[in-house]
CSV table of C-alpha atoms and ligand atoms in Angstrom, one decimal:
chain,number,residue,atom,x,y,z
A,83,MET,CA,-3.6,43.3,-70.1
A,84,LEU,CA,-3.5,39.7,-70.3
A,85,THR,CA,-0.2,39.6,-71.9
A,86,PRO,CA,2.1,39.7,-68.6
A,87,ILE,CA,0.2,36.8,-67.4
A,88,ILE,CA,0.6,34.5,-70.6
A,89,ALA,CA,4.1,35.6,-70.6
A,90,ALA,CA,4.8,34.8,-67.3
A,91,TRP,CA,2.5,31.2,-67.9
A,92,LEU,CA,4.7,30.7,-71.1
A,93,PHE,CA,8.4,31.4,-69.1
A,94,VAL,CA,7.5,28.9,-66.2
A,95,LEU,CA,5.7,26.3,-68.5
A,96,LEU,CA,8.8,26.5,-70.7
A,97,GLY,CA,11.5,26.2,-68.0
A,98,GLY,CA,12.7,29.4,-67.5
A,99,MET,CA,11.9,29.6,-63.9
A,100,PRO,CA,15.2,28.7,-62.2
A,101,VAL,CA,14.6,25.6,-59.9
A,102,ALA,CA,17.8,24.1,-59.0
A,103,THR,CA,19.8,25.4,-56.4
A,104,LYS,CA,23.2,26.6,-58.3
A,105,SER,CA,20.8,28.7,-60.7
A,106,ALA,CA,21.4,32.5,-60.9
A,107,PRO,CA,18.6,34.0,-58.6
A,108,LEU,CA,15.6,36.0,-60.9
A,109,PRO,CA,15.9,39.7,-60.9
A,110,MET,CA,14.2,41.2,-57.7
A,111,GLU,CA,14.3,37.8,-56.6
A,112,ARG,CA,16.3,38.9,-53.4
A,113,TYR,CA,14.8,42.2,-53.0
A,114,LEU,CA,11.2,40.7,-53.1
A,115,ALA,CA,12.5,37.9,-50.7
A,116,LYS,CA,13.9,40.2,-48.0
A,117,THR,CA,11.3,43.0,-48.1
A,118,ALA,CA,8.2,40.3,-47.8
A,119,LEU,CA,10.4,38.7,-44.9
A,120,HIS,CA,10.7,42.2,-43.1
A,121,ALA,CA,7.4,43.2,-43.1
A,122,ALA,CA,6.1,40.0,-42.2
A,123,MET,CA,8.3,40.9,-38.7
A,124,ARG,CA,7.2,44.0,-38.6
A,125,GLY,CA,6.1,44.3,-35.1
A,126,GLU,CA,7.8,41.6,-33.7
A,127,LEU,CA,11.7,42.6,-34.1
A,128,ASN,CA,11.7,44.7,-30.6
A,129,ARG,CA,11.0,41.9,-28.3
A,130,THR,CA,12.7,41.4,-25.8
A,131,ALA,CA,14.3,37.6,-24.1
A,132,PRO,CA,12.2,36.6,-20.9
A,133,ILE,CA,15.1,35.1,-20.0
A,134,THR,CA,18.9,36.6,-19.2
A,135,ALA,CA,21.6,35.6,-21.1
A,136,ASP,CA,23.2,33.6,-18.4
A,137,GLU,CA,26.0,30.8,-18.4
A,138,VAL,CA,23.5,28.4,-18.2
A,139,ASN,CA,21.2,29.7,-21.1
A,140,LEU,CA,24.1,30.0,-22.7
A,141,ARG,CA,25.7,26.6,-22.4
A,142,ALA,CA,21.4,25.5,-23.3
A,143,GLY,CA,21.3,27.7,-26.4
A,144,ALA,CA,24.6,25.6,-27.9
A,145,ARG,CA,22.8,22.6,-26.9
A,146,VAL,CA,20.0,23.5,-28.5
A,147,TYR,CA,22.3,24.6,-31.7
A,148,THR,CA,24.4,21.4,-32.0
A,149,ARG,CA,21.5,19.5,-32.1
A,150,ASN,CA,19.4,21.0,-34.6
A,151,CYS,CA,21.8,24.0,-36.2
A,152,ALA,CA,24.8,23.2,-37.2
A,153,GLY,CA,24.6,21.0,-39.8
A,154,CYS,CA,23.4,24.0,-41.7
A,155,HIS,CA,25.3,26.7,-40.4
A,156,GLY,CA,28.5,25.0,-39.3
A,157,PHE,CA,30.0,23.8,-36.2
A,158,ALA,CA,32.6,25.5,-34.1
A,159,GLY,CA,35.9,26.2,-36.6
A,160,GLU,CA,34.2,25.0,-39.4
A,161,ALA,CA,34.8,27.4,-42.8
A,162,GLU,CA,31.1,26.0,-44.2
A,163,ALA,CA,28.5,23.5,-43.6
A,164,ALA,CA,28.6,20.5,-45.5
A,165,PHE,CA,24.8,21.4,-46.6
A,166,ALA,CA,25.4,24.5,-46.8
A,167,LYS,CA,27.6,23.8,-50.1
A,168,GLY,CA,24.6,22.7,-51.9
A,169,MET,CA,21.7,25.3,-51.0
A,170,PHE,CA,19.9,28.3,-52.5
A,171,PRO,CA,19.7,30.4,-50.6
A,172,PRO,CA,22.9,29.4,-48.5
A,173,PRO,CA,22.7,28.6,-44.8
A,174,PRO,CA,24.6,31.9,-43.2
A,175,GLN,CA,27.4,31.1,-40.9
A,176,LEU,CA,26.3,31.9,-37.5
A,177,LEU,CA,29.5,31.0,-35.4
A,178,PRO,CA,32.8,33.5,-35.6
A,179,PRO,CA,34.5,34.2,-37.1
A,180,LYS,CA,31.3,35.4,-39.5
A,181,ALA,CA,28.9,35.2,-36.7
A,182,CYS,CA,26.4,37.0,-38.9
A,183,VAL,CA,23.5,37.2,-36.8
A,184,THR,CA,25.4,39.1,-33.9
A,185,ASP,CA,24.2,42.6,-34.9
A,186,ASP,CA,20.3,41.3,-35.3
A,187,PRO,CA,18.1,42.4,-32.5
A,188,VAL,CA,17.6,39.4,-30.4
A,189,GLY,CA,13.5,39.0,-31.6
A,190,GLU,CA,14.1,39.1,-34.7
A,191,THR,CA,16.3,35.9,-34.7
A,192,TYR,CA,13.7,34.9,-32.1
A,193,TRP,CA,10.9,35.4,-34.9
A,194,LYS,CA,12.9,33.7,-37.6
A,195,VAL,CA,13.6,30.5,-36.1
A,196,LYS,CA,10.5,30.0,-34.1
A,197,ASN,CA,8.9,30.6,-37.6
A,198,GLY,CA,11.1,29.5,-40.7
A,199,ILE,CA,11.7,31.0,-43.2
A,200,ARG,CA,9.6,29.5,-46.5
A,201,LEU,CA,10.6,28.7,-49.4
A,202,THR,CA,14.5,28.5,-48.2
A,203,GLY,CA,15.1,25.6,-46.2
A,204,MET,CA,15.3,27.3,-43.0
A,205,PRO,CA,13.0,25.2,-41.0
A,206,GLY,CA,10.7,26.8,-38.5
A,207,PHE,CA,10.8,25.2,-34.8
A,208,VAL,CA,7.7,25.9,-33.0
A,209,ASP,CA,6.5,22.5,-33.1
A,210,SER,CA,9.9,20.9,-32.6
A,211,LEU,CA,11.8,23.4,-29.5
A,212,SER,CA,9.8,25.2,-26.3
A,213,ASP,CA,9.9,29.0,-26.4
A,214,THR,CA,12.7,28.4,-23.6
A,215,GLU,CA,14.9,26.7,-26.2
A,216,ILE,CA,14.1,28.8,-28.7
A,217,TRP,CA,15.2,32.1,-26.6
A,218,GLN,CA,18.6,30.5,-25.1
A,219,VAL,CA,19.7,29.5,-29.6
A,220,SER,CA,18.9,33.4,-30.1
A,221,LEU,CA,20.9,34.5,-27.1
A,222,PHE,CA,23.3,32.3,-28.1
A,223,LEU,CA,23.9,33.5,-31.3
A,224,LEU,CA,24.0,37.2,-30.3
A,225,HIS,CA,26.4,36.6,-27.7
A,226,ALA,CA,28.3,34.2,-30.4
A,227,LYS,CA,31.5,36.0,-30.4
A,228,GLN,CA,31.7,36.8,-26.9
A,229,LEU,CA,30.5,33.8,-25.1
A,230,PRO,CA,32.1,32.2,-21.9
A,231,PRO,CA,35.0,29.8,-21.8
A,232,GLY,CA,33.9,26.9,-23.5
A,233,VAL,CA,30.8,27.2,-24.6
A,234,LEU,CA,31.7,27.8,-28.5
A,235,GLU,CA,34.2,25.1,-28.1
A,236,SER,CA,31.2,22.8,-27.0
A,237,VAL,CA,30.0,22.9,-30.4
A,238,LYS,CA,31.3,20.1,-31.9
A,239,PRO,CA,30.3,17.3,-34.4
B,339,HEC,C1,18.3,22.3,-42.9
B,339,HEC,C2,19.1,23.5,-43.1
B,339,HEC,C3,18.9,24.4,-41.8
B,339,HEC,C4,18.7,23.9,-40.6
B,339,HEC,C5,18.8,22.4,-39.9
B,339,HEC,C6,18.7,25.4,-40.0
B,339,HEC,N1,18.6,26.3,-40.5
B,339,HEC,FE1,18.7,28.5,-40.0
B,339,HEC,N2,18.6,29.0,-42.2
B,339,HEC,C7,18.6,28.3,-43.2
B,339,HEC,C8,18.9,29.0,-44.6
B,339,HEC,C9,18.8,28.1,-46.0
B,339,HEC,C10,18.8,30.1,-44.2
B,339,HEC,C11,18.8,31.3,-44.6
B,339,HEC,C12,17.7,32.0,-45.4
B,339,HEC,C13,17.3,33.2,-46.2
B,339,HEC,O1,18.3,33.4,-47.2
B,339,HEC,O2,16.5,33.9,-46.4
B,339,HEC,C14,19.1,30.1,-42.6
B,339,HEC,C15,18.9,31.6,-42.2
B,339,HEC,C16,18.8,31.5,-40.2
B,339,HEC,C17,18.5,32.6,-39.7
B,339,HEC,C18,18.8,33.8,-40.5
B,339,HEC,C19,20.5,34.4,-40.4
B,339,HEC,C20,20.2,36.0,-40.9
B,339,HEC,O3,21.5,36.8,-41.5
B,339,HEC,O4,19.4,37.1,-41.0
B,339,HEC,C21,18.5,32.6,-38.3
B,339,HEC,C22,18.9,33.4,-37.1
B,339,HEC,C23,18.5,31.1,-38.6
B,339,HEC,N3,18.6,30.5,-39.8
B,339,HEC,C24,18.4,30.3,-37.3
B,339,HEC,C25,19.1,28.8,-37.3
B,339,HEC,C26,18.8,28.0,-35.7
B,339,HEC,C27,18.7,28.8,-34.7
B,339,HEC,C28,18.4,27.2,-36.4
B,339,HEC,C29,18.9,25.5,-35.3
B,339,HEC,C30,17.4,25.9,-34.5
B,339,HEC,C31,18.9,26.4,-37.9
B,339,HEC,N4,18.7,27.8,-37.9
B,339,HEC,C32,18.4,25.3,-38.6
B,339,HEC,C33,18.7,26.8,-43.1
B,339,HEC,C34,18.7,26.0,-42.1
């Protein structure tokens, strides 16, 4: 019964575990990470924003994004952020053309920004941004493909 535990211990001890960002993922690594994340977020996904997606909040969200997120998730018009090239898992590009989270419920983005995603490099912002700022940046990302004129363009280094 101890054999699998000893085998796993030897695997780690002998250097089998991928630790460099360029190493290939373990079999099932992506599946396990995604399943665990969705189980943790269950119940929070249906939360709606307590503020409206008006121009003032979207502009404020763009400012929060520029200061705290763009280094990993990309500035406007940038194909891939510098940090993204060397991270595993890579931070997805959240502005157009990819704008990865425009089809996620806003409550899901809020949860991820507030709590972070352990062992991925995605920080939790609960101690550094106010609740309003977290909703503002979440709404900004939800509407990333249809922002008022000038808002997207304001996200520059
Ligand atoms: C140090 C780099 C880094 C910074 C800074 C950062 N993130 Fe991330 N973020 C990541 C990584 C890496 C992932 C991918 C995690 C994964 O694959 O599970 C991620 C994932 C996300 C996701 C989930 C994307 C998806 O496709 O589901 C959202 C939303 C997000 N980040 C928003 C933000 C916001 C908003 C900020 C700023 C307030 C921010 N991040 C700052 C690295 C970063």
